[in-house]
Amino acid sequence: MAPGRARRVPLLLRRASSEPLLLLTAFGSVLLATTALVALITYAMVVTESGVRRAMAVAPLSTTSARVSTLISSGDLQKVDAAVRSHARDAYGDLPFTVTRSIRSDSYALPGQERRERPDLTRFATYEGIERRSRLVAGAWPREAGELEVALSQSSAQAMGLTVGDGFTVVGRLSHQPVRARVAGVFDLLDPYDDRWKGDELLRRGVETGNYTTYGPLVVAPGDFQRYFATDVSAAWLAEPDLRDLPRDRLRTLAASVSALGDDLRRDCATCATFTRLPDMLEQLDQAALVARSTMLVPVLQLLLLAAYALTLTARLLADHRRMEVALLRTRGAGGVRLGLLAAGEALLVALPAMVIAPLLAPWVLAALGAVPWIRSSGVRLAPVPDAASFLVSAAVALACAVLLVLPALRGARRTYVEERSARGRGERRGFIQRAGADVALLAAAALAIWQLGLYGAPVTSTAAGGLGIDPLIVTGPALTLLCGGLLGLRLIPMASAIAERLTARRRGLTPVLGSSQVSRRPLRYAGPALLLTMAIAIGVVSLATSATWRLSQEDQARHQAGADLRVSAPAEWPELGGLGRGAVYRALPGVTEAAPVQRETVDFAGTQATLLAMDADRLGGVMLWRDDLVSSPVPRLGRDLAAARPRVSPIPLPGEPHALSLRVRLGLTPPGAAHGEVRLRLAVVDALGTVQQTAAVSLEEGGQEVRFDLQALAGRSGRPAYPLAVQALLLDLPDPGDLTAVTPALDGLRTDTGAAVPLPDALTAWAGVGEQSVEPGGFTVRVSPPSAQAAAQPLRLAVMPSAPSGTRALPIVVTADLAAKAGLKVGVADSVTMSGATMLVMPVAIASALPGTAPGEPALLTDLRTLAYQDLTEGRAPRPIAEWWLSAGGGDTSAAVAALAHHPEWNQTVVDRETLVRRFRDDPLASGLQGALVLGFLSAVAFALLGFLVNAAVVARERTTEFALLRAIGVSHRQVFGLLAVEQSFVVVLSLAAGTGIAVVMAVLVVPHIVLTGQAAAVTPAVTLDIPWAPTVALLAAVAVALLAIVAALARRLSGHGPGSAVRIGED
């Protein structure tokens, strides 16, 4: 450039063009920092909004809806209906919502039964919108015509024996008025288990059994219901808001307005009862979104810290490179203000373009992040459009970067030329932060923050206003730990370099001596890139550990919640697939390797509501998914301990594969006719899998008779018993013993439907809730003591079964820690406790922190199913119903079994699939959002580390050109130059990789378990187990080391090109 023309170019641009490499590097650092932070903040906002919307979209109707119910005895139905709809409109505001009404009449006796004392009943009803949620099987929907038309569900029509066109008359139980109706149509609900029908068992099943048996309902047109049944009705309204477009900032406002719905409605309808779970869900969602956003601030702050230090390092290198120039400018009259303006102008020249470009690049970065499999599977669509918020964030970050670029230049502007020349010759061994002890102070602050994180379990705490807010100290704790760990690691550089210098001084080679001497003489020259690389490696390893721990936690949560690979629950008695027919059917499902019946019951255990699980202890290890650290004893040993109290007696085996049994019984009562009410006999049958099911009771009369028991009915129409079967006990019921003193049922023979005789054992024992028992040849006799005979209200149940060794044995149990503490139980110590009103002797064999298949924090206990069933029979209790089956699948693959179960909706079952739960947990945006932030932070950290190392290497190359030219002039080979650089930079790389990994391990142990939470921002059950994936970690360290080695090799190649000719021109430099 010509001198005159150069003078016309502003000094700012001339200075910038003189150092293009450093300014381009500074621009790259600012652009990287601005883009990454804009992308991270945008990601956090998008993910929390998507998570809230997804949670509301998939929330069940039972949670989002509001139900209003009342009894109406006069003609106020329309008034109450208008009040309900009006108050719902006030509660939901401008949100779209629908209100549907259902009304049921009082009971009517079925045709021909109006004179009976306990007739079968029916009800008339009308359901708003039922046509859209049902399928007509025959006929048409009722119309308002001259004759009352009704429609029935297919199940109720079959039970009542009605078809389309049939007419009938029913009589009101209260009004005694007859009502004539005609069947217009028969329908089936599209989904009988839809939450909108919850609680309406009559509509779902067609029959409802209680004190009376009720069939129906008889669905009529709304106008006909008003005309015939407007009084003495029960009405219910279901309000369904559309929450899909509800913004997050309205969650708590809507929660407050919906909470007030019940109180506001009672001002117009005093008898209206309102129930809704929506306010609790909205408040929980708001809290979950806040916690999710706060946990995503952790990588944001770490990246912010790393970006700030990378820019500070670049600015310091630029200032160091120009300090002689600045000193000369000062000697020529340039003041501090002038130099500061030059530095600020250069910084803005770098920052302003980055401020504009970053918001435009951030959507592309997020789009690439959205292609990551586990981000894509969550359903979050990362395709935001740059908005004002993005540009504001970009401006703030870019201006902050500009300030960081200016500060080192301002500091250097205070020195004169002579001071700079003397400072260049000194090599300080400790930085200002170390000399001031700030790294130790930071360690104390970080320790306090991590302690609070462990105390509160999340980066949010209660505010003074009573709500929740992000705690600045807690959320910055991981970043403070990262910084102080890196700063403390810098204290190792002088010590390590001094040790290396002493060790290499004894060797003959030139390269190690010069390399170690260079590091020892100027340790602060290497402190900058070492600290940057240390923090970047720590962020990378912590990100890997957090992601691996989160994925492991989702798997653990799914395993614990499911309890087994597959858990199937159904009503204990169901005609299509009965309790005794499920074992063989489930065990034959594709891929299933083991099936175990489980009895689940809520019991009052020592005054605490607890969940009781009873499972065949022999199948415990093959079915139950129990993490080893959750229980104090290994699972295989638990199975043996739980089965230790099993009676050493076998039930009565049944030969072949019988479908029915016949038994000849002669019943004798002493005195004759003393019992009040029917004497009934049932059999307790057990299958090969341990399922105990009792047959339907048959009535016995005094004298001889032959009774028959249908075993296939216990299996259901689609079921197959798991043979071989056996008779566990014969159960004899006397509802009211009256003046009875002895019962003598003589057994004359037990046969299967194939004609095979079933020999009875010689030793039988009769157990009863009251009385004394004795067994005699050819039958058994139970003698009832006089006090029990006088207890007329107390029923008598006799259980006759093969004799077992006498003596009471404690029931072995596994109990959760909280329940054991409340009941005062200890492992290995038998104790008597009350369970559901009965006193039982129990023996804890292990204490568990949580029991698989139960809700988090729920007190629970586990016992052996066969032992519990035997004890129930001996104490006069009926066998407990089996409503659950836990299945194990080969390799954990349950897809084929789930598909097979989906083809049988008539089995009326609920399936809990471990694989489905894992996908549901991992696809929750609020829970998985941290993963995307970690990926973005991790990649940005690696980029900063490589960029910072590259800048430092480039500056070193320019500063030491003369030094290496002199070495080449005195005969140092290219190989030796490369070795010298390798020694110097390897010192930095090795120390940084080791320190970064060590800091990451400490941070992972202290931080990661507290930021892995559920999608509802609750603590995880089972507790988080830290997982540091060492194979990917080693691969990361190796990849970074190779990249840095390539930079060193390129630097050595460049410097080796400066031969002896460069030394001749030393004076020119």
mmCIF file with all atom_site columns, C-alpha atoms in Angstrom, residues 287-431:
data_model
loop_
_atom_site.group_PDB
_atom_site.id
_atom_site.type_symbol
_atom_site.label_atom_id
_atom_site.label_alt_id
_atom_site.label_comp_id
_atom_site.label_asym_id
_atom_site.label_entity_id
_atom_site.label_seq_id
_atom_site.pdbx_PDB_ins_code
_atom_site.Cartn_x
_atom_site.Cartn_y
_atom_site.Cartn_z
_atom_site.occupancy
_atom_site.B_iso_or_equiv
_atom_site.pdbx_formal_charge
_atom_site.auth_seq_id
_atom_site.auth_comp_id
_atom_site.auth_asym_id
_atom_site.auth_atom_id
_atom_site.pdbx_PDB_model_num
ATOM 1   C CA . GLN A 1 287 ? -42.565 -26.317 38.794 1.00 0.00 ? 287 GLN A CA 1
ATOM 2   C CA . ALA A 1 288 ? -41.213 -29.002 36.458 1.00 0.00 ? 288 ALA A CA 1
ATOM 3   C CA . ALA A 1 289 ? -40.637 -26.439 33.701 1.00 0.00 ? 289 ALA A CA 1
ATOM 4   C CA . LEU A 1 290 ? -38.805 -24.173 36.122 1.00 0.00 ? 290 LEU A CA 1
ATOM 5   C CA . VAL A 1 291 ? -36.600 -27.001 37.364 1.00 0.00 ? 291 VAL A CA 1
ATOM 6   C CA . ALA A 1 292 ? -35.921 -28.204 33.804 1.00 0.00 ? 292 ALA A CA 1
ATOM 7   C CA . ARG A 1 293 ? -34.920 -24.712 32.747 1.00 0.00 ? 293 ARG A CA 1
ATOM 8   C CA . SER A 1 294 ? -32.725 -24.315 35.819 1.00 0.00 ? 294 SER A CA 1
ATOM 9   C CA . THR A 1 295 ? -30.892 -27.598 35.174 1.00 0.00 ? 295 THR A CA 1
ATOM 10  C CA . MET A 1 296 ? -30.303 -26.530 31.563 1.00 0.00 ? 296 MET A CA 1
ATOM 11  C CA . LEU A 1 297 ? -28.716 -23.358 32.942 1.00 0.00 ? 297 LEU A CA 1
ATOM 12  C CA . VAL A 1 298 ? -25.906 -25.542 34.317 1.00 0.00 ? 298 VAL A CA 1
ATOM 13  C CA . PRO A 1 299 ? -24.321 -26.258 30.898 1.00 0.00 ? 299 PRO A CA 1
ATOM 14  C CA . VAL A 1 300 ? -25.155 -22.696 29.804 1.00 0.00 ? 300 VAL A CA 1
ATOM 15  C CA . LEU A 1 301 ? -23.165 -21.216 32.687 1.00 0.00 ? 301 LEU A CA 1
ATOM 16  C CA . GLN A 1 302 ? -20.322 -23.672 32.176 1.00 0.00 ? 302 GLN A CA 1
ATOM 17  C CA . LEU A 1 303 ? -20.134 -22.750 28.503 1.00 0.00 ? 303 LEU A CA 1
ATOM 18  C CA . LEU A 1 304 ? -20.390 -19.060 29.400 1.00 0.00 ? 304 LEU A CA 1
ATOM 19  C CA . LEU A 1 305 ? -17.435 -19.471 31.740 1.00 0.00 ? 305 LEU A CA 1
ATOM 20  C CA . LEU A 1 306 ? -15.435 -21.337 29.108 1.00 0.00 ? 306 LEU A CA 1
ATOM 21  C CA . ALA A 1 307 ? -16.246 -18.791 26.412 1.00 0.00 ? 307 ALA A CA 1
ATOM 22  C CA . ALA A 1 308 ? -15.282 -15.943 28.712 1.00 0.00 ? 308 ALA A CA 1
ATOM 23  C CA . TYR A 1 309 ? -11.943 -17.507 29.498 1.00 0.00 ? 309 TYR A CA 1
ATOM 24  C CA . ALA A 1 310 ? -11.276 -18.411 25.851 1.00 0.00 ? 310 ALA A CA 1
ATOM 25  C CA . LEU A 1 311 ? -11.910 -14.801 24.844 1.00 0.00 ? 311 LEU A CA 1
ATOM 26  C CA . THR A 1 312 ? -9.814  -13.525 27.718 1.00 0.00 ? 312 THR A CA 1
ATOM 27  C CA . LEU A 1 313 ? -6.992  -15.790 26.594 1.00 0.00 ? 313 LEU A CA 1
ATOM 28  C CA . THR A 1 314 ? -7.306  -14.579 22.986 1.00 0.00 ? 314 THR A CA 1
ATOM 29  C CA . ALA A 1 315 ? -7.431  -10.935 24.145 1.00 0.00 ? 315 ALA A CA 1
ATOM 30  C CA . ARG A 1 316 ? -4.386  -11.463 26.355 1.00 0.00 ? 316 ARG A CA 1
ATOM 31  C CA . LEU A 1 317 ? -2.437  -13.040 23.492 1.00 0.00 ? 317 LEU A CA 1
ATOM 32  C CA . LEU A 1 318 ? -3.401  -10.138 21.242 1.00 0.00 ? 318 LEU A CA 1
ATOM 33  C CA . ALA A 1 319 ? -2.430  -7.609  23.907 1.00 0.00 ? 319 ALA A CA 1
ATOM 34  C CA . ASP A 1 320 ? 0.873   -9.407  24.605 1.00 0.00 ? 320 ASP A CA 1
ATOM 35  C CA . HIS A 1 321 ? 1.636   -9.469  20.921 1.00 0.00 ? 321 HIS A CA 1
ATOM 36  C CA . ARG A 1 322 ? 1.052   -5.718  20.675 1.00 0.00 ? 322 ARG A CA 1
ATOM 37  C CA . ARG A 1 323 ? 2.396   -4.484  23.970 1.00 0.00 ? 323 ARG A CA 1
ATOM 38  C CA . MET A 1 324 ? 5.649   -3.193  22.472 1.00 0.00 ? 324 MET A CA 1
ATOM 39  C CA . GLU A 1 325 ? 3.626   -1.400  19.802 1.00 0.00 ? 325 GLU A CA 1
ATOM 40  C CA . VAL A 1 326 ? 1.357   0.091   22.462 1.00 0.00 ? 326 VAL A CA 1
ATOM 41  C CA . ALA A 1 327 ? 4.347   1.139   24.533 1.00 0.00 ? 327 ALA A CA 1
ATOM 42  C CA . LEU A 1 328 ? 5.851   2.918   21.510 1.00 0.00 ? 328 LEU A CA 1
ATOM 43  C CA . LEU A 1 329 ? 2.533   4.686   20.913 1.00 0.00 ? 329 LEU A CA 1
ATOM 44  C CA . ARG A 1 330 ? 2.589   5.902   24.498 1.00 0.00 ? 330 ARG A CA 1
ATOM 45  C CA . THR A 1 331 ? 6.085   7.288   24.064 1.00 0.00 ? 331 THR A CA 1
ATOM 46  C CA . ARG A 1 332 ? 4.812   9.169   21.002 1.00 0.00 ? 332 ARG A CA 1
ATOM 47  C CA . GLY A 1 333 ? 2.034   10.848  22.995 1.00 0.00 ? 333 GLY A CA 1
ATOM 48  C CA . ALA A 1 334 ? -0.934  8.494   22.770 1.00 0.00 ? 334 ALA A CA 1
ATOM 49  C CA . GLY A 1 335 ? -2.934  8.656   26.004 1.00 0.00 ? 335 GLY A CA 1
ATOM 50  C CA . GLY A 1 336 ? -4.853  5.946   27.793 1.00 0.00 ? 336 GLY A CA 1
ATOM 51  C CA . VAL A 1 337 ? -8.177  7.160   26.397 1.00 0.00 ? 337 VAL A CA 1
ATOM 52  C CA . ARG A 1 338 ? -6.878  7.049   22.842 1.00 0.00 ? 338 ARG A CA 1
ATOM 53  C CA . LEU A 1 339 ? -5.477  3.562   23.301 1.00 0.00 ? 339 LEU A CA 1
ATOM 54  C CA . GLY A 1 340 ? -8.680  2.402   24.970 1.00 0.00 ? 340 GLY A CA 1
ATOM 55  C CA . LEU A 1 341 ? -10.785 3.716   22.094 1.00 0.00 ? 341 LEU A CA 1
ATOM 56  C CA . LEU A 1 342 ? -8.536  1.897   19.628 1.00 0.00 ? 342 LEU A CA 1
ATOM 57  C CA . ALA A 1 343 ? -8.947  -1.346  21.590 1.00 0.00 ? 343 ALA A CA 1
ATOM 58  C CA . ALA A 1 344 ? -12.739 -0.842  21.881 1.00 0.00 ? 344 ALA A CA 1
ATOM 59  C CA . GLY A 1 345 ? -13.003 -0.115  18.176 1.00 0.00 ? 345 GLY A CA 1
ATOM 60  C CA . GLU A 1 346 ? -11.131 -3.320  17.366 1.00 0.00 ? 346 GLU A CA 1
ATOM 61  C CA . ALA A 1 347 ? -13.373 -5.280  19.753 1.00 0.00 ? 347 ALA A CA 1
ATOM 62  C CA . LEU A 1 348 ? -16.554 -3.876  18.180 1.00 0.00 ? 348 LEU A CA 1
ATOM 63  C CA . LEU A 1 349 ? -15.144 -4.578  14.750 1.00 0.00 ? 349 LEU A CA 1
ATOM 64  C CA . VAL A 1 350 ? -15.108 -8.240  15.817 1.00 0.00 ? 350 VAL A CA 1
ATOM 65  C CA . ALA A 1 351 ? -18.247 -8.339  17.987 1.00 0.00 ? 351 ALA A CA 1
ATOM 66  C CA . LEU A 1 352 ? -20.790 -6.484  15.847 1.00 0.00 ? 352 LEU A CA 1
ATOM 67  C CA . PRO A 1 353 ? -20.697 -8.890  12.884 1.00 0.00 ? 353 PRO A CA 1
ATOM 68  C CA . ALA A 1 354 ? -20.939 -11.820 15.282 1.00 0.00 ? 354 ALA A CA 1
ATOM 69  C CA . MET A 1 355 ? -23.938 -10.184 16.965 1.00 0.00 ? 355 MET A CA 1
ATOM 70  C CA . VAL A 1 356 ? -25.796 -10.087 13.656 1.00 0.00 ? 356 VAL A CA 1
ATOM 71  C CA . ILE A 1 357 ? -24.719 -13.494 12.345 1.00 0.00 ? 357 ILE A CA 1
ATOM 72  C CA . ALA A 1 358 ? -25.228 -15.567 15.535 1.00 0.00 ? 358 ALA A CA 1
ATOM 73  C CA . PRO A 1 359 ? -29.074 -15.435 15.648 1.00 0.00 ? 359 PRO A CA 1
ATOM 74  C CA . LEU A 1 360 ? -29.126 -16.499 12.004 1.00 0.00 ? 360 LEU A CA 1
ATOM 75  C CA . LEU A 1 361 ? -26.766 -19.431 12.648 1.00 0.00 ? 361 LEU A CA 1
ATOM 76  C CA . ALA A 1 362 ? -28.448 -20.619 15.859 1.00 0.00 ? 362 ALA A CA 1
ATOM 77  C CA . PRO A 1 363 ? -31.504 -22.178 14.115 1.00 0.00 ? 363 PRO A CA 1
ATOM 78  C CA . TRP A 1 364 ? -29.172 -24.182 11.876 1.00 0.00 ? 364 TRP A CA 1
ATOM 79  C CA . VAL A 1 365 ? -27.290 -25.401 14.933 1.00 0.00 ? 365 VAL A CA 1
ATOM 80  C CA . LEU A 1 366 ? -30.565 -26.380 16.621 1.00 0.00 ? 366 LEU A CA 1
ATOM 81  C CA . ALA A 1 367 ? -31.765 -28.130 13.479 1.00 0.00 ? 367 ALA A CA 1
ATOM 82  C CA . ALA A 1 368 ? -28.581 -30.226 13.494 1.00 0.00 ? 368 ALA A CA 1
ATOM 83  C CA . LEU A 1 369 ? -29.089 -30.896 17.208 1.00 0.00 ? 369 LEU A CA 1
ATOM 84  C CA . GLY A 1 370 ? -32.651 -32.020 16.499 1.00 0.00 ? 370 GLY A CA 1
ATOM 85  C CA . ALA A 1 371 ? -31.263 -34.784 14.286 1.00 0.00 ? 371 ALA A CA 1
ATOM 86  C CA . VAL A 1 372 ? -29.713 -36.482 17.328 1.00 0.00 ? 372 VAL A CA 1
ATOM 87  C CA . PRO A 1 373 ? -31.793 -39.669 17.818 1.00 0.00 ? 373 PRO A CA 1
ATOM 88  C CA . TRP A 1 374 ? -32.824 -39.187 21.436 1.00 0.00 ? 374 TRP A CA 1
ATOM 89  C CA . ILE A 1 375 ? -33.723 -35.542 20.798 1.00 0.00 ? 375 ILE A CA 1
ATOM 90  C CA . ARG A 1 376 ? -35.765 -36.421 17.716 1.00 0.00 ? 376 ARG A CA 1
ATOM 91  C CA . SER A 1 377 ? -37.606 -39.201 19.552 1.00 0.00 ? 377 SER A CA 1
ATOM 92  C CA . SER A 1 378 ? -38.807 -36.751 22.221 1.00 0.00 ? 378 SER A CA 1
ATOM 93  C CA . GLY A 1 379 ? -41.009 -35.040 19.652 1.00 0.00 ? 379 GLY A CA 1
ATOM 94  C CA . VAL A 1 380 ? -39.345 -31.630 20.096 1.00 0.00 ? 380 VAL A CA 1
ATOM 95  C CA . ARG A 1 381 ? -39.055 -29.802 16.779 1.00 0.00 ? 381 ARG A CA 1
ATOM 96  C CA . LEU A 1 382 ? -36.015 -27.535 16.909 1.00 0.00 ? 382 LEU A CA 1
ATOM 97  C CA . ALA A 1 383 ? -36.704 -25.195 14.015 1.00 0.00 ? 383 ALA A CA 1
ATOM 98  C CA . PRO A 1 384 ? -37.091 -21.779 15.638 1.00 0.00 ? 384 PRO A CA 1
ATOM 99  C CA . VAL A 1 385 ? -37.149 -18.537 13.659 1.00 0.00 ? 385 VAL A CA 1
ATOM 100 C CA . PRO A 1 386 ? -34.855 -15.742 14.898 1.00 0.00 ? 386 PRO A CA 1
ATOM 101 C CA . ASP A 1 387 ? -36.882 -13.316 16.951 1.00 0.00 ? 387 ASP A CA 1
ATOM 102 C CA . ALA A 1 388 ? -36.257 -10.197 18.985 1.00 0.00 ? 388 ALA A CA 1
ATOM 103 C CA . ALA A 1 389 ? -35.253 -12.246 22.036 1.00 0.00 ? 389 ALA A CA 1
ATOM 104 C CA . SER A 1 390 ? -32.566 -14.042 20.027 1.00 0.00 ? 390 SER A CA 1
ATOM 105 C CA . PHE A 1 391 ? -31.077 -10.763 18.827 1.00 0.00 ? 391 PHE A CA 1
ATOM 106 C CA . LEU A 1 392 ? -31.197 -9.300  22.351 1.00 0.00 ? 392 LEU A CA 1
ATOM 107 C CA . VAL A 1 393 ? -29.340 -12.317 23.749 1.00 0.00 ? 393 VAL A CA 1
ATOM 108 C CA . SER A 1 394 ? -26.864 -12.116 20.886 1.00 0.00 ? 394 SER A CA 1
ATOM 109 C CA . ALA A 1 395 ? -26.285 -8.411  21.499 1.00 0.00 ? 395 ALA A CA 1
ATOM 110 C CA . ALA A 1 396 ? -25.711 -8.945  25.212 1.00 0.00 ? 396 ALA A CA 1
ATOM 111 C CA . VAL A 1 397 ? -23.272 -11.808 24.654 1.00 0.00 ? 397 VAL A CA 1
ATOM 112 C CA . ALA A 1 398 ? -21.406 -10.016 21.843 1.00 0.00 ? 398 ALA A CA 1
ATOM 113 C CA . LEU A 1 399 ? -21.005 -6.837  23.858 1.00 0.00 ? 399 LEU A CA 1
ATOM 114 C CA . ALA A 1 400 ? -19.794 -8.840  26.852 1.00 0.00 ? 400 ALA A CA 1
ATOM 115 C CA . CYS A 1 401 ? -17.249 -10.497 24.569 1.00 0.00 ? 401 CYS A CA 1
ATOM 116 C CA . ALA A 1 402 ? -16.152 -7.076  23.349 1.00 0.00 ? 402 ALA A CA 1
ATOM 117 C CA . VAL A 1 403 ? -15.556 -5.965  26.933 1.00 0.00 ? 403 VAL A CA 1
ATOM 118 C CA . LEU A 1 404 ? -13.466 -9.082  27.579 1.00 0.00 ? 404 LEU A CA 1
ATOM 119 C CA . LEU A 1 405 ? -11.384 -8.298  24.484 1.00 0.00 ? 405 LEU A CA 1
ATOM 120 C CA . VAL A 1 406 ? -10.765 -4.723  25.673 1.00 0.00 ? 406 VAL A CA 1
ATOM 121 C CA . LEU A 1 407 ? -9.761  -5.358  29.292 1.00 0.00 ? 407 LEU A CA 1
ATOM 122 C CA . PRO A 1 408 ? -6.259  -6.855  28.699 1.00 0.00 ? 408 PRO A CA 1
ATOM 123 C CA . ALA A 1 409 ? -5.472  -4.063  26.250 1.00 0.00 ? 409 ALA A CA 1
ATOM 124 C CA . LEU A 1 410 ? -6.420  -1.421  28.823 1.00 0.00 ? 410 LEU A CA 1
ATOM 125 C CA . ARG A 1 411 ? -4.210  -3.055  31.406 1.00 0.00 ? 411 ARG A CA 1
ATOM 126 C CA . GLY A 1 412 ? -1.209  -3.051  29.028 1.00 0.00 ? 412 GLY A CA 1
ATOM 127 C CA . ALA A 1 413 ? -1.815  0.563   28.000 1.00 0.00 ? 413 ALA A CA 1
ATOM 128 C CA . ARG A 1 414 ? -0.503  1.787   31.379 1.00 0.00 ? 414 ARG A CA 1
ATOM 129 C CA . ARG A 1 415 ? 3.050   0.553   30.814 1.00 0.00 ? 415 ARG A CA 1
ATOM 130 C CA . THR A 1 416 ? 5.925   2.463   29.222 1.00 0.00 ? 416 THR A CA 1
ATOM 131 C CA . TYR A 1 417 ? 8.291   1.063   26.621 1.00 0.00 ? 417 TYR A CA 1
ATOM 132 C CA . VAL A 1 418 ? 11.045  0.465   29.223 1.00 0.00 ? 418 VAL A CA 1
ATOM 133 C CA . GLU A 1 419 ? 8.593   -1.325  31.567 1.00 0.00 ? 419 GLU A CA 1
ATOM 134 C CA . GLU A 1 420 ? 7.461   -3.577  28.747 1.00 0.00 ? 420 GLU A CA 1
ATOM 135 C CA . ARG A 1 421 ? 11.015  -4.460  27.744 1.00 0.00 ? 421 ARG A CA 1
ATOM 136 C CA . SER A 1 422 ? 11.864  -5.400  31.329 1.00 0.00 ? 422 SER A CA 1
ATOM 137 C CA . ALA A 1 423 ? 8.602   -7.325  31.806 1.00 0.00 ? 423 ALA A CA 1
ATOM 138 C CA . ARG A 1 424 ? 9.271   -9.454  28.726 1.00 0.00 ? 424 ARG A CA 1
ATOM 139 C CA . GLY A 1 425 ? 12.364  -10.809 30.368 1.00 0.00 ? 425 GLY A CA 1
ATOM 140 C CA . ARG A 1 426 ? 10.621  -11.868 33.545 1.00 0.00 ? 426 ARG A CA 1
ATOM 141 C CA . GLY A 1 427 ? 8.623   -15.042 33.790 1.00 0.00 ? 427 GLY A CA 1
ATOM 142 C CA . GLU A 1 428 ? 6.172   -14.955 36.661 1.00 0.00 ? 428 GLU A CA 1
ATOM 143 C CA . ARG A 1 429 ? 5.506   -18.347 38.186 1.00 0.00 ? 429 ARG A CA 1
ATOM 144 C CA . ARG A 1 430 ? 2.088   -17.516 39.673 1.00 0.00 ? 430 ARG A CA 1
ATOM 145 C CA . GLY A 1 431 ? -0.812  -15.497 38.352 1.00 0.00 ? 431 GLY A CA 1
#
